Amino acid sequence: MLLLVNDALPVHTFSEFVAYAKKYPDQLNYGSSGIGGASHMNMELLKEEAHINVKHIPYRGNSAADAALMSGEIQAILDPVLLALQPVASKRARALAVTGKARSPFFPQVPTFAEAGLPNFDPWVYFGVLGPAKLPKDILDRLNKELNEALNDPGVQSTLSKAGGLVIGGSTPDQMARMLHDDMVKWKRVAEKSGISAE
């Protein structure tokens, strides 16, 4: 995900954005695709990590939030990489930092959050395959083996990376279970601290 800001905001780096938000607390608005979505939750985590306070404005989907960013109705958004292409190309938004261990091939000039000075902020969205809780181990192992082989296929890697800007990699069932558990703990804490509920 990329942190985008409206082009009228007088900041050009992530550190400038943080300094501006601290200088003008509660005067910046950020948009999201909706309450509890990835852009909302990740921005709440970013606020916590960067020690800034910006106000959340939820929209009905990323398109509406991106339109609000480009019009200046909001000043910032954390957008999925591919959805950020249009706002940045319009010259009405600029990208300040990207999540992940490496820069995005779609935005090679944009630093990672670690490079920009926030090394502990690295949320990411992943896709996994889940099955019944009591799936027999031999079937689970076979499915895992076949899925990992498919993900390692050069054609699959190329198609998914081009179509979705995704980093492709497999895992074991135990690794996936740990990721899910750790995410539940992390996002529950963020939701509780931010007052986000499912209502």
Tab-separated table of C-alpha atoms in Angstrom:
chain	number	residue	atom	x	y	z
A	1	MET	CA	0.000	0.000	0.000
A	2	LEU	CA	1.129	3.551	-0.726
A	3	LEU	CA	0.659	6.620	1.404
A	4	LEU	CA	-0.732	9.217	-0.989
A	5	VAL	CA	-1.297	12.890	-0.248
A	6	ASN	CA	-3.192	15.523	-2.182
A	7	ASP	CA	-0.847	17.533	-4.373
A	8	ALA	CA	-1.838	20.789	-2.641
A	9	LEU	CA	-0.477	19.574	0.691
A	10	PRO	CA	2.963	21.210	1.136
A	11	VAL	CA	4.834	17.988	1.884
A	12	HIS	CA	7.028	15.900	-0.408
A	13	THR	CA	8.419	13.239	1.929
A	14	PHE	CA	7.018	11.036	4.645
A	15	SER	CA	9.005	12.864	7.333
A	16	GLU	CA	7.547	16.164	6.120
A	17	PHE	CA	4.059	14.645	6.299
A	18	VAL	CA	4.627	13.538	9.904
A	19	ALA	CA	6.026	16.949	10.852
A	20	TYR	CA	3.054	18.695	9.209
A	21	ALA	CA	0.544	16.434	10.975
A	22	LYS	CA	2.223	17.151	14.318
A	23	LYS	CA	2.292	20.896	13.646
A	24	TYR	CA	-1.404	20.911	12.704
A	25	PRO	CA	-2.989	18.177	14.867
A	26	ASP	CA	-6.551	17.188	13.946
A	27	GLN	CA	-6.502	19.397	10.846
A	28	LEU	CA	-5.704	16.664	8.318
A	29	ASN	CA	-8.265	14.175	7.044
A	30	TYR	CA	-7.508	10.777	5.596
A	31	GLY	CA	-9.898	8.652	3.608
A	32	SER	CA	-10.520	4.940	3.448
A	33	SER	CA	-12.571	2.437	1.487
A	34	GLY	CA	-14.807	2.038	4.543
A	35	ILE	CA	-14.806	1.396	8.270
A	36	GLY	CA	-12.681	-1.616	9.184
A	37	GLY	CA	-11.209	-2.064	5.706
A	38	ALA	CA	-7.507	-2.470	5.024
A	39	SER	CA	-6.934	1.219	4.256
A	40	HIS	CA	-8.674	2.229	7.501
A	41	MET	CA	-6.968	-0.290	9.772
A	42	ASN	CA	-3.529	0.272	8.258
A	43	MET	CA	-3.828	4.051	8.598
A	44	GLU	CA	-4.828	3.704	12.250
A	45	LEU	CA	-1.706	1.598	12.768
A	46	LEU	CA	0.352	4.222	10.921
A	47	LYS	CA	-1.038	6.961	13.184
A	48	GLU	CA	0.008	4.926	16.210
A	49	GLU	CA	3.505	4.172	14.906
A	50	ALA	CA	4.187	7.745	13.724
A	51	HIS	CA	2.525	9.405	16.761
A	52	ILE	CA	0.270	11.593	14.650
A	53	ASN	CA	-3.430	12.402	14.746
A	54	VAL	CA	-5.353	12.664	11.499
A	55	LYS	CA	-9.135	12.344	11.198
A	56	HIS	CA	-10.747	9.392	9.426
A	57	ILE	CA	-13.335	9.956	6.691
A	58	PRO	CA	-14.824	6.659	5.433
A	59	TYR	CA	-16.066	6.318	1.862
A	60	ARG	CA	-17.937	3.640	-0.044
A	61	GLY	CA	-14.979	1.989	-1.706
A	62	ASN	CA	-11.538	2.998	-2.910
A	63	SER	CA	-12.788	4.840	-6.015
A	64	ALA	CA	-14.811	7.304	-3.956
A	65	ALA	CA	-11.934	7.807	-1.525
A	66	ASP	CA	-9.463	8.361	-4.374
A	67	ALA	CA	-11.808	10.914	-5.953
A	68	ALA	CA	-11.998	12.723	-2.610
A	69	LEU	CA	-8.206	12.750	-2.402
A	70	MET	CA	-7.784	14.174	-5.895
A	71	SER	CA	-10.418	16.863	-5.264
A	72	GLY	CA	-8.785	17.920	-2.005
A	73	GLU	CA	-11.706	16.833	0.174
A	74	ILE	CA	-9.214	14.680	2.092
A	75	GLN	CA	-5.475	15.110	2.321
A	76	ALA	CA	-4.195	11.532	2.590
A	77	ILE	CA	-4.973	7.866	1.984
A	78	LEU	CA	-3.243	4.509	2.179
A	79	ASP	CA	-4.081	2.997	-1.191
A	80	PRO	CA	-3.317	-0.414	-2.709
A	81	VAL	CA	-0.483	-0.013	-5.210
A	82	LEU	CA	-2.512	-0.618	-8.374
A	83	LEU	CA	-5.301	1.713	-7.264
A	84	ALA	CA	-2.724	4.438	-6.604
A	85	LEU	CA	-1.683	4.538	-10.258
A	86	GLN	CA	-4.538	6.795	-11.405
A	87	PRO	CA	-4.353	9.416	-8.613
A	88	VAL	CA	-0.577	9.729	-9.045
A	89	ALA	CA	-0.841	9.848	-12.854
A	90	SER	CA	-3.437	12.642	-12.538
A	91	LYS	CA	-0.760	14.812	-10.839
A	92	ARG	CA	-3.324	15.604	-8.146
A	93	ALA	CA	-1.728	13.199	-5.663
A	94	ARG	CA	1.794	12.175	-4.790
A	95	ALA	CA	3.126	9.002	-3.199
A	96	LEU	CA	5.313	9.377	-0.106
A	97	ALA	CA	6.041	5.808	1.033
A	98	VAL	CA	5.141	2.190	0.318
A	99	THR	CA	4.671	-0.790	2.603
A	100	GLY	CA	6.751	-3.918	2.083
A	101	LYS	CA	10.356	-5.004	2.354
A	102	ALA	CA	11.239	-3.607	-1.074
A	103	ARG	CA	10.092	-0.759	-3.283
A	104	SER	CA	7.186	-1.379	-5.623
A	105	PRO	CA	8.107	-2.036	-9.264
A	106	PHE	CA	5.183	0.267	-10.134
A	107	PHE	CA	6.672	3.112	-8.046
A	108	PRO	CA	10.433	2.470	-7.906
A	109	GLN	CA	11.144	6.081	-6.934
A	110	VAL	CA	8.984	5.849	-3.777
A	111	PRO	CA	10.813	4.722	-0.618
A	112	THR	CA	9.556	2.023	1.684
A	113	PHE	CA	8.332	3.146	5.085
A	114	ALA	CA	11.521	1.694	6.560
A	115	GLU	CA	13.614	3.813	4.200
A	116	ALA	CA	11.439	6.816	5.035
A	117	GLY	CA	12.128	6.464	8.759
A	118	LEU	CA	9.364	4.197	10.100
A	119	PRO	CA	10.987	0.720	10.184
A	120	ASN	CA	8.342	-0.994	12.330
A	121	PHE	CA	5.417	-0.084	10.067
A	122	ASP	CA	5.020	-2.910	7.570
A	123	PRO	CA	1.411	-4.066	7.304
A	124	TRP	CA	0.506	-6.118	4.304
A	125	VAL	CA	-2.495	-7.814	2.802
A	126	TYR	CA	-2.148	-11.466	1.927
A	127	PHE	CA	-4.278	-14.151	0.371
A	128	GLY	CA	-4.462	-17.685	1.709
A	129	VAL	CA	-6.375	-20.885	1.249
A	130	LEU	CA	-8.343	-22.217	4.212
A	131	GLY	CA	-10.002	-25.583	4.714
A	132	PRO	CA	-12.136	-27.330	7.333
A	133	ALA	CA	-10.680	-27.310	10.862
A	134	LYS	CA	-10.310	-31.093	11.020
A	135	LEU	CA	-8.874	-31.663	7.564
A	136	PRO	CA	-6.790	-34.864	7.689
A	137	LYS	CA	-3.048	-34.154	7.763
A	138	ASP	CA	-2.260	-36.160	4.626
A	139	ILE	CA	-4.812	-34.142	2.615
A	140	LEU	CA	-3.609	-30.871	4.151
A	141	ASP	CA	0.010	-31.672	3.289
A	142	ARG	CA	-0.889	-32.664	-0.266
A	143	LEU	CA	-2.930	-29.518	-0.861
A	144	ASN	CA	-0.126	-27.378	0.574
A	145	LYS	CA	2.465	-29.079	-1.655
A	146	GLU	CA	0.360	-28.653	-4.810
A	147	LEU	CA	-0.488	-25.014	-4.063
A	148	ASN	CA	3.147	-24.118	-3.383
A	149	GLU	CA	4.219	-25.801	-6.599
A	150	ALA	CA	1.605	-23.806	-8.507
A	151	LEU	CA	2.755	-20.556	-6.881
A	152	ASN	CA	6.351	-21.310	-7.867
A	153	ASP	CA	5.430	-21.763	-11.519
A	154	PRO	CA	7.046	-18.928	-13.542
A	155	GLY	CA	3.859	-18.364	-15.547
A	156	VAL	CA	1.732	-18.032	-12.403
A	157	GLN	CA	4.325	-15.735	-10.825
A	158	SER	CA	4.400	-13.490	-13.898
A	159	THR	CA	0.615	-13.327	-14.306
A	160	LEU	CA	-0.127	-12.539	-10.663
A	161	SER	CA	2.664	-9.999	-10.266
A	162	LYS	CA	1.635	-8.127	-13.430
A	163	ALA	CA	-2.098	-8.324	-12.782
A	164	GLY	CA	-2.046	-7.433	-9.129
A	165	GLY	CA	1.352	-6.093	-8.252
A	166	LEU	CA	1.613	-9.015	-5.851
A	167	VAL	CA	4.674	-10.562	-4.290
A	168	ILE	CA	4.146	-14.289	-4.776
A	169	GLY	CA	5.226	-16.814	-2.183
A	170	GLY	CA	3.946	-19.865	-0.409
A	171	SER	CA	3.988	-21.007	3.191
A	172	THR	CA	3.373	-24.032	5.359
A	173	PRO	CA	0.107	-24.614	7.232
A	174	ASP	CA	1.886	-23.805	10.509
A	175	GLN	CA	3.269	-20.540	9.118
A	176	MET	CA	-0.188	-19.523	7.888
A	177	ALA	CA	-1.726	-20.359	11.266
A	178	ARG	CA	0.876	-18.210	13.051
A	179	MET	CA	0.295	-15.311	10.647
A	180	LEU	CA	-3.458	-15.472	11.211
A	181	HIS	CA	-3.026	-15.629	14.989
A	182	ASP	CA	-0.545	-12.732	15.072
A	183	ASP	CA	-2.808	-10.636	12.845
A	184	MET	CA	-5.836	-11.306	15.047
A	185	VAL	CA	-3.905	-10.075	18.077
A	186	LYS	CA	-2.502	-7.013	16.278
A	187	TRP	CA	-5.700	-5.864	14.611
A	188	LYS	CA	-7.814	-6.472	17.711
A	189	ARG	CA	-5.476	-4.162	19.618
A	190	VAL	CA	-5.626	-1.505	16.871
A	191	ALA	CA	-9.432	-1.726	16.693
A	192	GLU	CA	-9.839	-1.453	20.445
A	193	LYS	CA	-7.409	1.468	20.735
A	194	SER	CA	-9.062	3.304	17.841
A	195	GLY	CA	-12.619	2.552	18.929
A	196	ILE	CA	-13.423	0.667	15.704
A	197	SER	CA	-16.357	-1.715	15.996
A	198	ALA	CA	-18.302	-3.932	13.607
A	199	GLU	CA	-21.553	-2.063	14.215
